[in-house]
Coordinates of C-alpha atoms and ligand atoms in Angstrom, one line a residue:
M1 CA 5.1 -10.5 -63.2
N2 CA 6.6 -9.4 -66.5
Q3 CA 9.5 -7.0 -67.2
E4 CA 7.1 -4.0 -66.9
G5 CA 6.0 -5.2 -63.5
L6 CA 2.6 -6.2 -64.8
S7 CA 0.9 -9.5 -63.8
M8 CA 0.6 -12.0 -66.7
L9 CA -2.9 -11.6 -68.2
K10 CA -5.2 -14.0 -70.0
I11 CA -6.5 -12.1 -73.0
L12 CA -9.3 -13.3 -75.2
A13 CA -9.5 -11.7 -78.7
N14 CA -13.0 -13.1 -79.5
D15 CA -13.2 -11.4 -83.0
G16 CA -9.5 -11.9 -83.8
I17 CA -6.7 -9.4 -83.5
D18 CA -3.8 -8.1 -85.7
Q19 CA -0.5 -9.9 -85.3
I20 CA 1.1 -6.7 -84.1
A21 CA -1.1 -6.7 -81.0
A22 CA -0.6 -10.5 -80.5
D23 CA 3.2 -10.2 -80.8
C24 CA 3.4 -7.1 -78.5
L25 CA 1.2 -8.7 -75.8
S26 CA 3.0 -12.0 -75.9
Q27 CA 6.4 -10.2 -75.7
Q28 CA 5.0 -8.7 -72.4
G29 CA 4.4 -12.3 -71.2
H30 CA 0.6 -12.2 -71.6
S31 CA -1.3 -15.2 -73.0
I32 CA -3.5 -14.4 -76.1
Y33 CA -6.4 -16.6 -77.1
T34 CA -8.2 -16.2 -80.4
D35 CA -11.0 -18.7 -79.9
N36 CA -14.2 -17.3 -81.5
F37 CA -16.9 -18.3 -79.0
D38 CA -20.5 -17.7 -79.9
Q39 CA -22.6 -15.7 -77.5
E40 CA -23.8 -18.6 -75.5
M41 CA -20.4 -20.2 -75.1
L42 CA -18.8 -16.9 -74.4
K43 CA -21.1 -16.5 -71.4
E44 CA -19.6 -19.6 -69.9
K45 CA -16.0 -18.7 -70.7
I46 CA -15.7 -14.9 -70.3
G47 CA -15.0 -15.1 -66.6
N48 CA -11.8 -17.1 -67.3
Y49 CA -10.1 -14.1 -68.9
D50 CA -8.7 -10.8 -67.5
V51 CA -9.3 -8.9 -70.7
I52 CA -11.6 -9.4 -73.7
I53 CA -11.0 -7.7 -77.0
V54 CA -13.9 -7.5 -79.4
R55 CA -14.9 -6.0 -82.8
S56 CA -18.6 -5.4 -83.7
A57 CA -19.5 -9.1 -84.1
T58 CA -19.5 -9.9 -80.3
T59 CA -22.2 -8.3 -78.1
L60 CA -21.3 -7.6 -74.5
D61 CA -24.7 -6.8 -73.0
A62 CA -25.8 -6.7 -69.4
S63 CA -26.2 -10.5 -69.2
M64 CA -22.7 -11.0 -70.5
I65 CA -21.3 -8.5 -68.1
D66 CA -23.1 -10.4 -65.3
A67 CA -21.4 -13.6 -66.4
A68 CA -18.1 -11.7 -66.5
T69 CA -18.5 -10.5 -62.9
A70 CA -20.0 -13.6 -61.3
D71 CA -18.3 -15.1 -58.3
G72 CA -14.8 -16.3 -59.2
A73 CA -14.8 -14.4 -62.6
N74 CA -11.7 -12.4 -63.5
L75 CA -12.6 -9.9 -66.2
K76 CA -11.2 -6.5 -65.6
L77 CA -11.1 -4.8 -69.0
I78 CA -13.1 -4.8 -72.2
I79 CA -11.4 -3.4 -75.3
R80 CA -13.4 -2.5 -78.4
A81 CA -10.8 -2.9 -81.2
G82 CA -12.4 -0.2 -83.2
V83 CA -14.5 2.9 -82.7
G84 CA -18.2 2.1 -82.2
L85 CA -19.1 1.0 -78.6
D86 CA -22.8 0.3 -79.4
N87 CA -22.3 -3.5 -79.0
I88 CA -21.2 -3.0 -75.4
D89 CA -23.3 -2.0 -72.4
V90 CA -20.6 0.5 -71.3
E91 CA -22.4 2.0 -68.4
Y92 CA -23.4 -1.3 -66.9
A93 CA -19.8 -2.7 -67.3
Q94 CA -18.4 0.4 -65.6
S95 CA -20.9 0.2 -62.8
K96 CA -19.6 -3.4 -62.2
G97 CA -16.0 -2.1 -62.0
I98 CA -14.9 -3.2 -65.5
G99 CA -12.9 -0.8 -67.6
V100 CA -14.1 -0.2 -71.2
R101 CA -11.8 1.3 -73.8
N102 CA -11.9 1.7 -77.6
T103 CA -9.2 2.5 -80.2
P104 CA -10.5 5.5 -82.1
N105 CA -7.4 6.7 -83.8
S106 CA -6.5 4.2 -86.5
S107 CA -9.4 3.6 -88.9
S108 CA -10.5 7.1 -90.0
T109 CA -8.6 7.0 -93.3
S110 CA -9.9 3.6 -94.2
V111 CA -13.5 4.4 -93.4
A112 CA -13.3 7.7 -95.3
E113 CA -11.8 5.9 -98.4
L114 CA -14.5 3.3 -98.3
A115 CA -17.2 6.1 -98.2
L116 CA -15.5 7.7 -101.2
G117 CA -15.4 4.3 -102.9
H118 CA -19.2 4.0 -102.6
M119 CA -19.5 7.5 -104.0
F120 CA -17.5 6.6 -107.1
N121 CA -19.5 3.4 -107.5
L122 CA -22.8 5.3 -107.4
A123 CA -21.7 8.2 -109.6
R124 CA -20.4 5.8 -112.3
H125 CA -22.6 2.7 -111.7
I126 CA -19.4 0.7 -111.1
H127 CA -21.2 -1.8 -108.8
M128 CA -23.8 -2.7 -111.4
A129 CA -21.6 -2.5 -114.4
N130 CA -19.4 -5.1 -112.7
V131 CA -22.2 -7.4 -111.9
T132 CA -23.8 -7.2 -115.4
M133 CA -20.5 -7.6 -117.3
R134 CA -19.9 -10.8 -115.3
Q135 CA -23.3 -11.9 -116.6
G136 CA -22.1 -11.4 -120.2
Q137 CA -23.8 -8.0 -120.8
W138 CA -22.2 -4.9 -122.4
N139 CA -24.4 -2.1 -121.3
K140 CA -22.2 0.9 -122.4
K141 CA -25.2 3.2 -123.1
H142 CA -26.9 2.3 -119.9
Y143 CA -24.2 3.5 -117.5
N144 CA -24.1 7.3 -118.0
G145 CA -22.8 8.8 -114.8
I146 CA -21.9 12.0 -113.1
Q147 CA -18.6 13.5 -112.0
L148 CA -17.8 14.1 -108.3
Y149 CA -15.9 17.3 -109.3
G150 CA -18.1 20.3 -108.7
R151 CA -20.7 18.4 -106.7
T152 CA -21.7 19.1 -103.1
L153 CA -21.0 16.6 -100.4
G154 CA -22.9 16.9 -97.1
I155 CA -21.2 15.3 -94.1
I156 CA -23.3 14.5 -91.1
G157 CA -21.0 14.2 -88.1
F158 CA -17.7 16.0 -88.1
G159 CA -15.3 14.0 -85.9
R160 CA -12.1 12.3 -87.1
I161 CA -13.7 10.4 -90.0
G162 CA -16.0 13.3 -91.1
Q163 CA -13.0 15.7 -91.2
E164 CA -10.9 13.1 -93.1
I165 CA -13.5 12.7 -95.8
A166 CA -14.0 16.5 -96.0
S167 CA -10.4 17.1 -97.0
K168 CA -10.3 14.2 -99.5
A169 CA -13.6 15.3 -101.1
S170 CA -12.3 18.9 -101.2
A171 CA -9.1 17.6 -103.0
L172 CA -11.5 16.0 -105.6
G173 CA -13.0 19.5 -106.2
M174 CA -16.2 18.9 -104.3
K175 CA -17.9 21.6 -102.2
V176 CA -18.2 20.4 -98.6
L177 CA -21.0 21.1 -96.2
Y178 CA -21.0 19.6 -92.7
Y179 CA -23.5 19.4 -89.9
V180 CA -22.9 18.5 -86.3
R181 CA -25.3 18.9 -83.4
S182 CA -22.9 21.1 -81.4
G183 CA -22.6 23.6 -84.2
K184 CA -19.8 25.2 -86.3
K185 CA -16.3 23.9 -85.5
E186 CA -13.4 26.3 -85.2
G187 CA -10.4 25.7 -87.6
F188 CA -12.4 24.3 -90.6
D189 CA -12.9 27.4 -92.7
D190 CA -12.5 25.5 -96.0
F191 CA -15.8 23.7 -95.3
T192 CA -19.2 25.2 -94.7
F193 CA -21.3 24.5 -91.6
A194 CA -25.0 24.1 -92.5
D195 CA -28.1 23.2 -90.5
L196 CA -29.4 19.7 -91.2
D197 CA -32.3 20.8 -93.4
T198 CA -30.0 23.0 -95.6
L199 CA -27.4 20.1 -95.8
L200 CA -30.1 17.7 -96.9
S201 CA -31.6 19.9 -99.5
E202 CA -28.3 21.2 -101.0
S203 CA -26.1 18.1 -101.1
D204 CA -25.6 15.8 -104.1
F205 CA -24.0 13.2 -101.8
I206 CA -24.8 12.8 -98.1
T207 CA -22.5 10.8 -95.9
L208 CA -23.0 9.8 -92.3
H209 CA -20.2 9.8 -89.8
T210 CA -21.9 10.1 -86.4
P211 CA -22.5 7.5 -83.7
S212 CA -26.0 6.0 -83.1
S213 CA -28.3 8.4 -81.2
S214 CA -28.9 7.5 -77.5
D215 CA -32.5 6.4 -78.3
N216 CA -31.4 4.6 -81.5
R217 CA -33.7 6.8 -83.6
P218 CA -32.5 7.1 -87.2
I219 CA -31.3 10.5 -88.3
I220 CA -32.2 9.6 -91.9
D221 CA -35.9 8.8 -91.5
K222 CA -38.9 9.2 -93.7
N223 CA -39.1 12.9 -92.9
A224 CA -35.4 13.6 -93.6
L225 CA -35.8 11.7 -97.0
T226 CA -38.5 14.1 -98.0
K227 CA -36.1 17.0 -97.6
I228 CA -33.2 15.7 -99.7
K229 CA -32.3 17.1 -103.1
K230 CA -34.0 15.0 -105.8
G231 CA -31.7 12.3 -107.0
A232 CA -29.1 12.7 -104.2
Y233 CA -27.0 9.8 -103.0
L234 CA -26.8 8.6 -99.4
I235 CA -23.7 6.9 -98.0
N236 CA -23.8 5.0 -94.7
T237 CA -20.5 3.6 -93.4
A238 CA -21.3 4.5 -89.8
R239 CA -24.1 2.6 -88.1
G240 CA -27.1 0.8 -89.5
N241 CA -29.6 2.3 -87.1
L242 CA -28.9 5.8 -88.4
V243 CA -31.1 5.1 -91.4
D244 CA -34.6 3.9 -91.7
Y245 CA -34.0 1.3 -94.4
D246 CA -37.7 0.8 -95.3
A247 CA -38.0 4.6 -95.9
L248 CA -34.7 4.5 -97.9
L249 CA -36.1 1.7 -100.2
E250 CA -39.3 3.8 -100.7
A251 CA -37.3 6.9 -101.5
L252 CA -35.2 4.9 -104.1
E253 CA -38.4 3.5 -105.7
E254 CA -39.9 6.9 -106.0
G255 CA -36.6 8.3 -107.4
R256 CA -36.3 10.9 -104.7
L257 CA -33.0 9.2 -103.7
G258 CA -30.6 8.5 -106.6
G259 CA -28.8 5.6 -104.9
A260 CA -27.3 4.5 -101.6
G261 CA -23.8 3.2 -100.6
L262 CA -24.1 1.0 -97.6
D263 CA -21.5 -0.7 -95.5
V264 CA -23.6 -1.0 -92.3
F265 CA -27.1 -2.4 -91.8
D266 CA -29.9 -2.4 -89.2
V267 CA -29.5 -6.2 -89.1
E268 CA -26.1 -7.6 -89.9
P269 CA -25.9 -9.6 -92.2
P270 CA -28.9 -7.9 -93.8
I271 CA -31.9 -10.2 -94.6
N272 CA -34.2 -7.9 -96.6
P273 CA -34.1 -9.2 -100.2
K274 CA -35.3 -5.9 -101.6
L275 CA -32.2 -4.2 -100.0
M276 CA -29.8 -6.9 -101.1
N277 CA -30.9 -6.9 -104.7
H278 CA -31.6 -3.2 -105.4
P279 CA -29.6 -2.0 -108.4
K280 CA -29.3 1.5 -106.9
I281 CA -27.5 0.2 -103.8
S282 CA -23.8 -0.3 -103.7
M283 CA -23.1 -2.5 -100.7
T284 CA -20.2 -3.9 -98.7
P285 CA -20.3 -6.2 -95.6
H286 CA -19.2 -3.7 -92.8
I287 CA -15.6 -3.5 -94.0
G288 CA -14.9 0.2 -93.2
A289 CA -12.0 -0.6 -90.9
S290 CA -10.9 -3.8 -92.6
T291 CA -7.6 -2.7 -94.1
E292 CA -4.0 -3.7 -93.3
E293 CA -3.2 -0.2 -92.1
A294 CA -6.3 0.3 -89.9
Q295 CA -6.0 -3.1 -88.2
R296 CA -2.2 -2.7 -87.7
G297 CA -2.9 0.7 -86.0
I298 CA -5.7 -0.7 -84.0
G299 CA -3.4 -3.6 -82.9
A300 CA -0.8 -1.1 -81.6
E301 CA -3.5 0.9 -79.8
V302 CA -4.8 -2.3 -78.1
C303 CA -1.4 -3.1 -76.8
A304 CA -0.9 0.4 -75.5
V305 CA -4.3 0.5 -73.9
I306 CA -3.6 -2.7 -71.9
T307 CA -0.2 -1.6 -70.7
D308 CA -1.7 1.8 -69.6
F309 CA -4.8 0.3 -67.9
F310 CA -2.9 -2.2 -65.8
E311 CA 0.0 0.1 -65.0
K312 CA -2.5 2.5 -63.5
Ligands
3PG401 C1 -15.9 0.5 -85.9 O1 -16.8 0.9 -85.2 O2 -14.7 0.6 -85.6 C2 -16.2 0.1 -87.3 O3 -17.6 0.0 -87.5 C3 -15.6 -1.2 -87.6 O4 -16.1 -2.3 -87.0 P1 -15.4 -3.8 -87.0 O5 -14.2 -3.7 -86.1 O6 -16.4 -4.7 -86.5 O7 -15.0 -4.0 -88.4

């Protein structure tokens, strides 16, 4: 038992953890392990721990949960150090008596800033200007851009991150439309609720901030891409399966879509060479929550979640 009266726990942070959480948990007398087991090895080891903490790189599917609940296994709690739970079979874990928690409060600003970063990239061709200058080119005339000021941003999904980007975009002088399945939200009168078709047809920039749908069907599919304003830009820092990337490439080729800013992909890392080399795509390797501030906040949330879970 530690000072808080909790049993000492063995905690595996399979995708790493901020020092804040590591320090806080060790101060409580728990043992933190930061081995990074691959999926196969993890199946053998997971039952040795009371708690596993993961980011999006580790998948905890039904077969992993079975391993974690086999005879003699100890696992009691899964923590997703981040927001999206789509790499975890939450329902199955809970049906087997394992608690599942995420840490949704700390990364909104970082994700919203990255989405804005991609918008600036696309508006001013920063991603390509950077690449071509490194190749010795000086394409001053080639990179005529647009301003964000005065343009319309359409936000699909209006939770913490959607709201955060709405106020930042508004401060930049953008008009903000938002769509969320449940309808207009109270208390956001500075922004305009729009149905999905209106948002697609009126926005210069469209940004996604919604979880994957339960059947994993993309919200931006071939049909949606026929409805967008010609030359609009699409930003996806949410989940790869929200977009049909083949249809996106087609829309880029046809000039219906002006460009795309992508931090998440249907397959990670992405393998489609057309996607990887397209000059109208600004891309980052799923780094929306990868800032000092977000990871520090997530670390503090992780520590609080563990204390709360085991106290109860
Ligand atoms: C999330 O769901 O929190 C983000 O997509 C970040 O994922 P990561 O923790 O794997 O970077």
